Amino acid sequence: MRVKVRVTALIVAAGSGQRLGGDVPKQYRLLGGRPLLRRAVEALIGHPRVDAVRVVVGADQQEQVASALVGLEVGQPILGGPERADSVRNGLEAISEGIVLVHDAARPFCPPDVVDRLLDALATADGAVPVLPVSDTLAKGDRELRGTVSRTQMLRVQTPQAFHVDDLLFAMNEAGSSRDTDESTVLQHAGLKVATIAGDEMLDKLTTARDWEKAEMMLASRMISRTGMGFDVHAFEGTGPIIMGGVAIPHDHGLAGHSDADVVLHAITDALLGAAALGDIGQHFPPSDPQWKGASSDRFLLHAAELIRTRGGEIDHVDCTVVCETPKVGPHRAAMQAKVAEILQLSPAQVSIKATTTERLGFTGRQEGIAAQAVASIRMEVR
Ligand code: CTP
Ligand code: MG
């Protein structure tokens, strides 16, 4: 019986992203709303043949990595070194055994079938790497052309690359201080057999600002529009003011509710949660929980917006209709629109507040309470 060998994906993320530039190293920068490193980890963590994912990070990156990977099981981050090869070695020593998939954080979209091909190839080789043919003409030279090179002899080598941890450590020791940017070459130099499998354009590394822009565009094209609706009612009770759309509106009566009874923000929150298919406001903030007693409802709205944005979503528009005889909404409409826009970090043009009466019919017509109905349009990645 064959013993199953543990497969660990080792994601190196200890670089400084010099060529891309920017305030934070690229692996922590948000790509389509999610950190690049998080995307690289998520692409591998759910694969049925990957048992664990570990990350290698820079000494000064502990806080950034914790926030980028919140909620993902990656164990203790491993400390990297000055060169990529040092980071890989530190990772291998921490893993110590089994099969490793050495992968760059700078390649956020690893297709699952690449992992299958790599692991299958290890049945007959010591290592396996994804490669792609070169399609552009290749030439020697610096600025001046010094003759072309036959591209049929050339391959683009990508990551993840699959090895047995002990083989790769052995090969790295054999190589000593001679540095190669690619593990498969190190393995070959040590006399071990490296197989090639079909790579994938999705694995291309994000190195320059242009690479980043293209990845953003690709993600944007994958976003689909989604719509959600929300509805809420609060009964008049006690004395005013009424809080609607985050604005205090003078009125004889107040509204009954566990929180601040902001009927407008509640309806919009539910519309956003609905658009993202993330349940409803009562699930996220149960009325039975004392911590929400008297709570300002902008927290609920903000939470819904954050849930969408951490999933790479974008809010395009919200529209709310308030249904009541009194108070008159018109004089407060602009303030409510501005407040909702501020909470959701949208422009006021992306927020619509409307009002109507029910011609004295029904509970709103009898002035027993206020109802609000909202619709939200968002865009989210298809996953
Ligand atoms: N890397 C690493 N340790 C280093 C250098 C690089 O773990 N000392 C990682 C990077 O974080 C990246 C991968 O190796 O995920 C590929 O390297 P590269 O694209 O060159 O990233 P950076 O080195 O960060 O970028 P640059 O070379 O532009 O500074
Ligand atoms: Mg580098």
Short mmCIF file of C-alpha atoms and ligand atoms in Angstrom, two decimals:
data_model
loop_
_atom_site.label_atom_id
_atom_site.label_comp_id
_atom_site.label_asym_id
_atom_site.label_seq_id
_atom_site.Cartn_x
_atom_site.Cartn_y
_atom_site.Cartn_z
CA MET A 1 0.00 0.00 0.00
CA ARG A 2 1.35 3.43 -0.90
CA VAL A 3 1.70 5.82 1.99
CA LYS A 4 0.17 9.17 1.24
CA VAL A 5 2.82 11.88 1.25
CA ARG A 6 1.85 15.19 2.80
CA VAL A 7 1.66 18.03 0.29
CA THR A 8 2.48 21.54 1.51
CA ALA A 9 2.14 24.65 -0.63
CA LEU A 10 4.94 27.06 0.29
CA ILE A 11 4.13 30.60 -0.76
CA VAL A 12 7.09 32.95 -0.73
CA ALA A 13 6.09 36.51 0.05
CA ALA A 14 9.14 38.08 1.64
CA GLY A 15 10.04 40.40 -1.24
CA SER A 16 9.73 44.16 -1.31
CA GLY A 17 8.08 44.59 -4.71
CA GLN A 18 10.60 47.19 -5.94
CA ARG A 19 9.64 46.94 -9.60
CA LEU A 20 5.96 47.49 -8.92
CA GLY A 21 6.59 50.33 -6.47
CA GLY A 22 3.92 51.77 -4.18
CA ASP A 23 3.67 52.28 -0.42
CA VAL A 24 3.32 48.62 0.57
CA PRO A 25 5.06 45.53 -0.85
CA LYS A 26 2.86 44.18 -3.67
CA GLN A 27 1.89 40.98 -1.81
CA TYR A 28 -0.11 43.08 0.68
CA ARG A 29 -1.62 45.45 -1.88
CA LEU A 30 -5.31 45.00 -2.66
CA LEU A 31 -6.02 43.46 -6.05
CA GLY A 32 -9.74 43.65 -6.79
CA GLY A 33 -10.33 44.40 -3.10
CA ARG A 34 -8.28 41.51 -1.68
CA PRO A 35 -4.57 41.37 -0.80
CA LEU A 36 -2.46 39.69 -3.49
CA LEU A 37 -1.06 37.19 -0.97
CA ARG A 38 -4.56 36.28 0.20
CA ARG A 39 -5.55 35.47 -3.38
CA ALA A 40 -2.43 33.30 -3.84
CA VAL A 41 -3.22 31.40 -0.60
CA GLU A 42 -6.93 31.04 -1.39
CA ALA A 43 -6.14 29.58 -4.81
CA LEU A 44 -4.29 26.67 -3.15
CA ILE A 45 -5.82 26.21 0.29
CA GLY A 46 -9.03 24.62 -0.95
CA HIS A 47 -7.36 22.16 -3.35
CA PRO A 48 -8.24 18.58 -2.31
CA ARG A 49 -4.67 17.37 -2.82
CA VAL A 50 -3.03 20.20 -0.85
CA ASP A 51 -2.78 19.34 2.87
CA ALA A 52 -1.35 22.62 4.15
CA VAL A 53 -0.36 26.09 3.02
CA ARG A 54 2.55 27.95 4.65
CA VAL A 55 3.74 31.46 3.88
CA VAL A 56 7.23 32.95 4.03
CA VAL A 57 7.25 36.65 4.89
CA GLY A 58 9.67 39.47 5.67
CA ALA A 59 10.77 40.22 9.23
CA ASP A 60 8.96 43.57 9.24
CA GLN A 61 5.77 42.21 7.64
CA GLN A 62 4.17 40.36 10.57
CA GLU A 63 1.26 42.78 11.02
CA GLN A 64 0.58 43.06 7.30
CA VAL A 65 0.50 39.29 6.88
CA ALA A 66 -1.85 38.83 9.85
CA SER A 67 -4.35 41.27 8.43
CA ALA A 68 -4.01 39.99 4.83
CA LEU A 69 -4.67 36.38 5.85
CA VAL A 70 -7.22 36.83 8.63
CA GLY A 71 -9.39 33.73 8.94
CA LEU A 72 -7.17 31.51 6.74
CA GLU A 73 -5.33 28.51 8.23
CA VAL A 74 -1.69 28.94 7.29
CA GLY A 75 0.09 28.24 10.60
CA GLN A 76 2.88 30.46 11.85
CA PRO A 77 4.39 32.57 9.04
CA ILE A 78 7.99 31.56 8.28
CA LEU A 79 10.65 34.27 8.21
CA GLY A 80 12.18 34.90 4.76
CA GLY A 81 15.66 36.00 3.76
CA PRO A 82 17.35 38.68 1.63
CA GLU A 83 16.98 36.77 -1.68
CA ARG A 84 14.09 34.66 -2.90
CA ALA A 85 16.30 31.53 -2.67
CA ASP A 86 16.90 32.28 1.04
CA SER A 87 13.16 32.58 1.59
CA VAL A 88 12.56 29.24 -0.16
CA ARG A 89 15.26 27.55 1.91
CA ASN A 90 13.83 28.85 5.19
CA GLY A 91 10.43 27.58 4.13
CA LEU A 92 11.75 24.12 3.23
CA GLU A 93 13.57 23.83 6.55
CA ALA A 94 10.36 24.71 8.38
CA ILE A 95 8.31 22.16 6.44
CA SER A 96 11.14 19.56 6.64
CA GLU A 97 9.42 16.69 4.78
CA GLY A 98 6.89 15.58 2.21
CA ILE A 99 6.08 17.19 -1.10
CA VAL A 100 6.31 20.93 -1.49
CA LEU A 101 4.72 23.21 -4.06
CA VAL A 102 7.01 26.24 -4.13
CA HIS A 103 4.93 29.18 -5.27
CA ASP A 104 5.22 32.98 -5.58
CA ALA A 105 2.73 35.24 -3.81
CA ALA A 106 3.07 37.39 -6.92
CA ARG A 107 1.08 34.78 -8.91
CA PRO A 108 -2.41 35.12 -7.45
CA PHE A 109 -4.51 32.93 -9.76
CA CYS A 110 -3.29 29.33 -9.65
CA PRO A 111 -5.75 27.11 -11.58
CA PRO A 112 -6.43 23.84 -9.69
CA ASP A 113 -5.68 21.62 -12.68
CA VAL A 114 -2.07 22.87 -12.70
CA VAL A 115 -1.67 21.43 -9.19
CA ASP A 116 -3.11 18.11 -10.37
CA ARG A 117 -0.72 17.96 -13.33
CA LEU A 118 2.27 18.78 -11.10
CA LEU A 119 1.46 16.13 -8.50
CA ASP A 120 0.72 13.52 -11.17
CA ALA A 121 4.09 14.24 -12.81
CA LEU A 122 5.91 13.57 -9.53
CA ALA A 123 4.99 9.89 -9.91
CA THR A 124 7.72 9.55 -12.55
CA ALA A 125 10.04 12.50 -11.91
CA ASP A 126 11.86 14.12 -8.98
CA GLY A 127 10.41 17.53 -9.71
CA ALA A 128 7.74 19.11 -11.93
CA VAL A 129 7.36 22.63 -13.27
CA PRO A 130 4.70 24.42 -15.33
CA VAL A 131 6.01 25.84 -18.60
CA LEU A 132 4.59 27.78 -21.53
CA PRO A 133 5.98 28.35 -25.01
CA VAL A 134 7.34 31.79 -25.85
CA SER A 135 5.20 33.60 -28.41
CA ASP A 136 7.19 36.81 -28.98
CA THR A 137 10.36 36.86 -31.04
CA LEU A 138 13.37 36.69 -28.74
CA ALA A 139 16.54 38.62 -29.41
CA LYS A 140 19.89 39.03 -27.70
CA GLY A 141 21.12 42.49 -26.85
CA ASP A 142 20.78 45.31 -24.40
CA ARG A 143 19.34 48.22 -26.35
CA GLU A 144 20.84 47.20 -29.67
CA LEU A 145 19.69 43.98 -31.29
CA ARG A 146 22.41 41.32 -31.46
CA GLY A 147 20.54 38.65 -33.35
CA THR A 148 17.45 36.66 -32.58
CA VAL A 149 17.26 33.43 -30.60
CA SER A 150 15.12 30.57 -31.81
CA ARG A 151 12.06 30.65 -29.60
CA THR A 152 11.33 27.00 -30.25
CA GLN A 153 14.25 26.30 -27.91
CA MET A 154 12.78 28.52 -25.18
CA LEU A 155 10.21 28.02 -22.44
CA ARG A 156 8.64 30.31 -19.88
CA VAL A 157 8.92 28.67 -16.45
CA GLN A 158 6.24 29.42 -13.87
CA THR A 159 5.39 28.45 -10.30
CA PRO A 160 4.10 26.48 -8.40
CA GLN A 161 6.89 23.94 -8.79
CA ALA A 162 6.59 20.53 -7.16
CA PHE A 163 9.45 18.72 -5.39
CA HIS A 164 10.19 16.41 -2.50
CA VAL A 165 11.42 18.66 0.29
CA ASP A 166 14.54 16.55 1.00
CA ASP A 167 15.53 16.49 -2.71
CA LEU A 168 15.31 20.23 -3.03
CA LEU A 169 17.23 20.86 0.20
CA PHE A 170 19.88 18.41 -0.99
CA ALA A 171 20.10 20.17 -4.37
CA MET A 172 20.32 23.59 -2.75
CA ASN A 173 23.15 22.39 -0.52
CA GLU A 174 24.96 20.99 -3.57
CA ALA A 175 24.56 24.34 -5.32
CA GLY A 176 26.21 26.09 -2.36
CA SER A 177 26.42 29.83 -2.83
CA SER A 178 25.74 29.78 -6.59
CA ARG A 179 22.35 31.38 -6.93
CA ASP A 180 19.63 30.48 -9.34
CA THR A 181 16.27 32.19 -9.44
CA ASP A 182 14.52 28.93 -10.17
CA GLU A 183 14.36 25.77 -8.04
CA SER A 184 13.91 23.40 -10.97
CA THR A 185 17.33 24.44 -12.37
CA VAL A 186 18.93 23.82 -8.98
CA LEU A 187 17.40 20.36 -8.91
CA GLN A 188 18.60 19.55 -12.41
CA HIS A 189 22.14 20.71 -11.62
CA ALA A 190 22.13 18.19 -8.78
CA GLY A 191 21.37 15.45 -11.32
CA LEU A 192 17.69 15.01 -10.52
CA LYS A 193 14.96 14.68 -13.11
CA VAL A 194 12.55 17.56 -13.59
CA ALA A 195 9.40 17.04 -15.68
CA THR A 196 7.56 19.85 -17.41
CA ILE A 197 3.78 20.13 -17.40
CA ALA A 198 1.55 22.60 -19.27
CA GLY A 199 1.56 25.97 -17.52
CA ASP A 200 -1.19 28.55 -17.68
CA GLU A 201 -1.32 32.25 -18.55
CA MET A 202 -3.28 32.73 -15.34
CA LEU A 203 -0.04 31.94 -13.51
CA ASP A 204 1.86 34.89 -14.96
CA LYS A 205 3.71 36.82 -12.30
CA LEU A 206 2.67 40.36 -11.41
CA THR A 207 5.93 42.27 -11.57
CA THR A 208 5.26 45.70 -13.07
CA ALA A 209 2.53 48.32 -12.77
CA ARG A 210 1.24 47.22 -16.18
CA ASP A 211 0.93 43.59 -15.00
CA TRP A 212 -1.09 44.85 -12.06
CA GLU A 213 -3.37 46.94 -14.26
CA LYS A 214 -4.05 43.94 -16.51
CA ALA A 215 -4.91 41.74 -13.52
CA GLU A 216 -7.30 44.42 -12.23
CA MET A 217 -8.95 44.58 -15.64
CA MET A 218 -9.29 40.81 -15.80
CA LEU A 219 -10.92 40.75 -12.37
CA ALA A 220 -13.23 43.63 -13.27
CA SER A 221 -14.43 41.71 -16.32
CA ARG A 222 -15.29 38.77 -14.07
CA MET A 223 -17.54 40.88 -11.81
CA ILE A 224 -21.24 40.43 -12.26
CA SER A 225 -24.01 42.82 -11.23
CA ARG A 226 -26.23 41.72 -8.40
CA THR A 227 -29.27 43.36 -6.88
CA GLY A 228 -30.66 43.07 -3.37
CA MET A 229 -33.78 44.38 -1.68
CA GLY A 230 -34.45 45.36 1.89
CA PHE A 231 -37.57 46.26 3.85
CA ASP A 232 -38.04 47.55 7.38
CA VAL A 233 -40.79 48.91 9.64
CA HIS A 234 -40.66 50.68 12.99
CA ALA A 235 -43.67 51.76 15.06
CA PHE A 236 -44.03 55.24 16.56
CA GLU A 237 -43.39 55.26 20.29
CA GLY A 238 -42.45 57.86 22.89
CA THR A 239 -41.07 61.23 21.91
CA GLY A 240 -38.84 62.33 19.01
CA PRO A 241 -36.51 62.93 17.34
CA ILE A 242 -36.54 60.19 14.72
CA ILE A 243 -33.25 58.93 13.32
CA MET A 244 -33.56 58.29 9.58
CA GLY A 245 -30.66 57.80 7.18
CA GLY A 246 -28.34 58.65 10.05
CA VAL A 247 -29.95 62.09 10.44
CA ALA A 248 -31.91 63.26 13.51
CA ILE A 249 -35.31 64.58 12.37
CA PRO A 250 -37.45 66.53 14.85
CA HIS A 251 -40.87 64.88 15.38
CA ASP A 252 -43.51 64.56 18.13
CA HIS A 253 -43.01 60.81 18.23
CA GLY A 254 -39.91 58.67 18.22
CA LEU A 255 -39.60 55.18 16.75
CA ALA A 256 -39.59 51.97 18.77
CA GLY A 257 -36.67 49.63 18.21
CA HIS A 258 -33.86 47.76 19.85
CA SER A 259 -31.18 49.89 18.18
CA ASP A 260 -31.70 53.54 17.16
CA ALA A 261 -34.60 52.33 14.94
CA ASP A 262 -33.14 53.89 11.79
CA VAL A 263 -35.60 52.40 9.34
CA VAL A 264 -33.73 53.76 6.30
CA LEU A 265 -30.31 52.40 7.26
CA HIS A 266 -31.86 49.06 8.19
CA ALA A 267 -33.56 48.70 4.81
CA ILE A 268 -30.37 49.67 2.94
CA THR A 269 -28.27 47.29 5.07
CA ASP A 270 -30.61 44.42 4.22
CA ALA A 271 -30.55 45.35 0.54
CA LEU A 272 -26.74 45.19 0.54
CA LEU A 273 -26.68 41.89 2.44
CA GLY A 274 -29.27 40.57 0.01
CA ALA A 275 -27.23 41.59 -3.05
CA ALA A 276 -24.25 39.70 -1.64
CA ALA A 277 -26.44 36.77 -0.48
CA LEU A 278 -25.07 37.17 3.03
CA GLY A 279 -28.21 36.75 5.10
CA ASP A 280 -30.03 39.60 6.82
CA ILE A 281 -29.42 42.24 9.45
CA GLY A 282 -31.02 40.14 12.21
CA GLN A 283 -28.52 37.35 11.59
CA HIS A 284 -25.54 39.67 11.83
CA PHE A 285 -26.87 41.80 14.69
CA PRO A 286 -29.47 39.75 16.63
CA PRO A 287 -32.00 41.98 18.46
CA SER A 288 -31.63 39.56 21.40
CA ASP A 289 -27.98 40.61 21.81
CA PRO A 290 -27.73 43.40 24.42
CA GLN A 291 -24.66 44.90 22.75
CA TRP A 292 -26.87 46.32 19.96
CA LYS A 293 -29.30 48.02 22.36
CA GLY A 294 -29.54 51.66 21.30
CA ALA A 295 -26.73 51.08 18.79
CA SER A 296 -26.20 53.61 16.06
CA SER A 297 -27.26 51.88 12.86
CA ASP A 298 -24.38 53.24 10.79
CA ARG A 299 -22.40 50.34 12.28
CA PHE A 300 -24.77 47.85 10.66
CA LEU A 301 -24.52 49.57 7.31
CA LEU A 302 -20.75 49.83 7.51
CA HIS A 303 -20.51 46.14 8.36
CA ALA A 304 -22.54 45.15 5.30
CA ALA A 305 -20.34 47.35 3.09
CA GLU A 306 -17.19 45.82 4.57
CA LEU A 307 -18.48 42.29 4.00
CA ILE A 308 -18.97 43.12 0.34
CA ARG A 309 -15.65 44.89 -0.08
CA THR A 310 -13.61 42.17 1.62
CA ARG A 311 -15.06 39.80 -0.97
CA GLY A 312 -13.78 42.06 -3.72
CA GLY A 313 -17.24 43.52 -4.33
CA GLU A 314 -18.13 47.09 -5.26
CA ILE A 315 -21.27 48.98 -4.36
CA ASP A 316 -22.68 50.81 -7.36
CA HIS A 317 -25.93 52.32 -6.12
CA VAL A 318 -28.50 52.26 -3.34
CA ASP A 319 -32.06 53.53 -3.57
CA CYS A 320 -34.47 53.84 -0.65
CA THR A 321 -38.13 54.81 -0.44
CA VAL A 322 -39.44 55.99 2.93
CA VAL A 323 -43.16 55.40 3.44
CA CYS A 324 -44.86 57.70 5.98
CA GLU A 325 -47.37 60.56 6.36
CA THR A 326 -45.12 62.45 8.78
CA PRO A 327 -42.47 63.68 9.21
CA LYS A 328 -41.91 65.30 5.84
CA VAL A 329 -38.76 63.71 4.39
CA GLY A 330 -38.12 66.34 1.69
CA PRO A 331 -36.29 68.90 3.87
CA HIS A 332 -33.92 66.17 5.14
CA ARG A 333 -33.42 64.26 1.92
CA ALA A 334 -30.07 65.85 0.98
CA ALA A 335 -28.66 65.38 4.48
CA MET A 336 -29.72 61.71 4.50
CA GLN A 337 -28.25 61.18 1.06
CA ALA A 338 -24.95 62.75 2.14
CA LYS A 339 -24.84 60.72 5.36
CA VAL A 340 -25.53 57.37 3.68
CA ALA A 341 -22.93 58.20 1.00
CA GLU A 342 -20.41 59.03 3.71
CA ILE A 343 -20.98 55.76 5.58
CA LEU A 344 -20.77 53.70 2.39
CA GLN A 345 -17.85 55.73 0.97
CA LEU A 346 -19.85 56.51 -2.15
CA SER A 347 -20.59 59.78 -3.89
CA PRO A 348 -24.03 61.26 -3.15
CA ALA A 349 -24.90 60.57 -6.81
CA GLN A 350 -24.79 56.85 -5.95
CA VAL A 351 -27.37 57.22 -3.19
CA SER A 352 -31.05 57.94 -3.74
CA ILE A 353 -33.56 58.74 -0.99
CA LYS A 354 -37.22 59.05 -1.92
CA ALA A 355 -40.43 59.31 0.06
CA THR A 356 -44.10 58.65 -0.39
CA THR A 357 -47.30 58.44 1.63
CA THR A 358 -49.86 55.65 1.32
CA GLU A 359 -52.76 58.13 0.97
CA ARG A 360 -53.69 57.61 4.60
CA LEU A 361 -54.22 53.90 3.98
CA GLY A 362 -52.73 51.12 6.08
CA PHE A 363 -50.51 51.41 9.16
CA THR A 364 -48.34 54.13 7.65
CA GLY A 365 -51.49 56.02 6.58
CA ARG A 366 -52.83 55.79 10.14
CA GLN A 367 -49.49 57.16 11.31
CA GLU A 368 -48.71 54.13 13.42
CA GLY A 369 -45.19 53.82 12.09
CA ILE A 370 -42.72 54.25 9.22
CA ALA A 371 -41.72 51.73 6.55
CA ALA A 372 -38.73 51.84 4.25
CA GLN A 373 -37.89 49.81 1.18
CA ALA A 374 -34.43 49.74 -0.43
CA VAL A 375 -32.69 48.30 -3.45
CA ALA A 376 -28.93 47.94 -3.74
CA SER A 377 -26.85 47.24 -6.86
CA ILE A 378 -23.39 45.79 -6.39
CA ARG A 379 -20.77 44.01 -8.48
CA MET A 380 -19.06 40.90 -7.19
CA GLU A 381 -16.67 38.33 -8.61
CA VAL A 382 -18.21 35.07 -9.75
CA ARG A 383 -16.67 32.43 -7.48
N1 CTP B 1 10.44 36.85 -2.49
C1 CTP B 1 10.75 36.34 -1.24
N2 CTP B 1 11.92 36.71 -0.62
C2 CTP B 1 12.77 37.56 -1.22
C3 CTP B 1 12.47 38.07 -2.48
C4 CTP B 1 11.30 37.69 -3.12
O1 CTP B 1 9.99 35.57 -0.68
N3 CTP B 1 13.87 37.90 -0.56
C5 CTP B 1 9.17 36.47 -3.13
C6 CTP B 1 8.30 37.67 -3.48
O2 CTP B 1 7.57 38.13 -2.35
C7 CTP B 1 7.44 37.15 -4.59
C8 CTP B 1 8.30 36.07 -5.24
O3 CTP B 1 9.40 35.85 -4.36
O4 CTP B 1 6.24 36.57 -4.14
C9 CTP B 1 8.74 36.45 -6.63
O5 CTP B 1 9.60 37.55 -6.57
P1 CTP B 1 9.41 38.96 -7.27
O6 CTP B 1 8.27 38.94 -8.20
O7 CTP B 1 10.74 39.39 -7.76
O8 CTP B 1 8.93 39.88 -6.03
P2 CTP B 1 9.73 41.01 -5.28
O9 CTP B 1 11.12 40.56 -5.04
O10 CTP B 1 8.93 41.40 -4.10
O11 CTP B 1 9.68 42.18 -6.35
P3 CTP B 1 10.92 43.02 -6.94
O12 CTP B 1 11.92 42.03 -7.45
O13 CTP B 1 10.32 43.88 -8.00
O14 CTP B 1 11.46 43.82 -5.78
MG MG B 2 12.48 40.08 -6.70
#
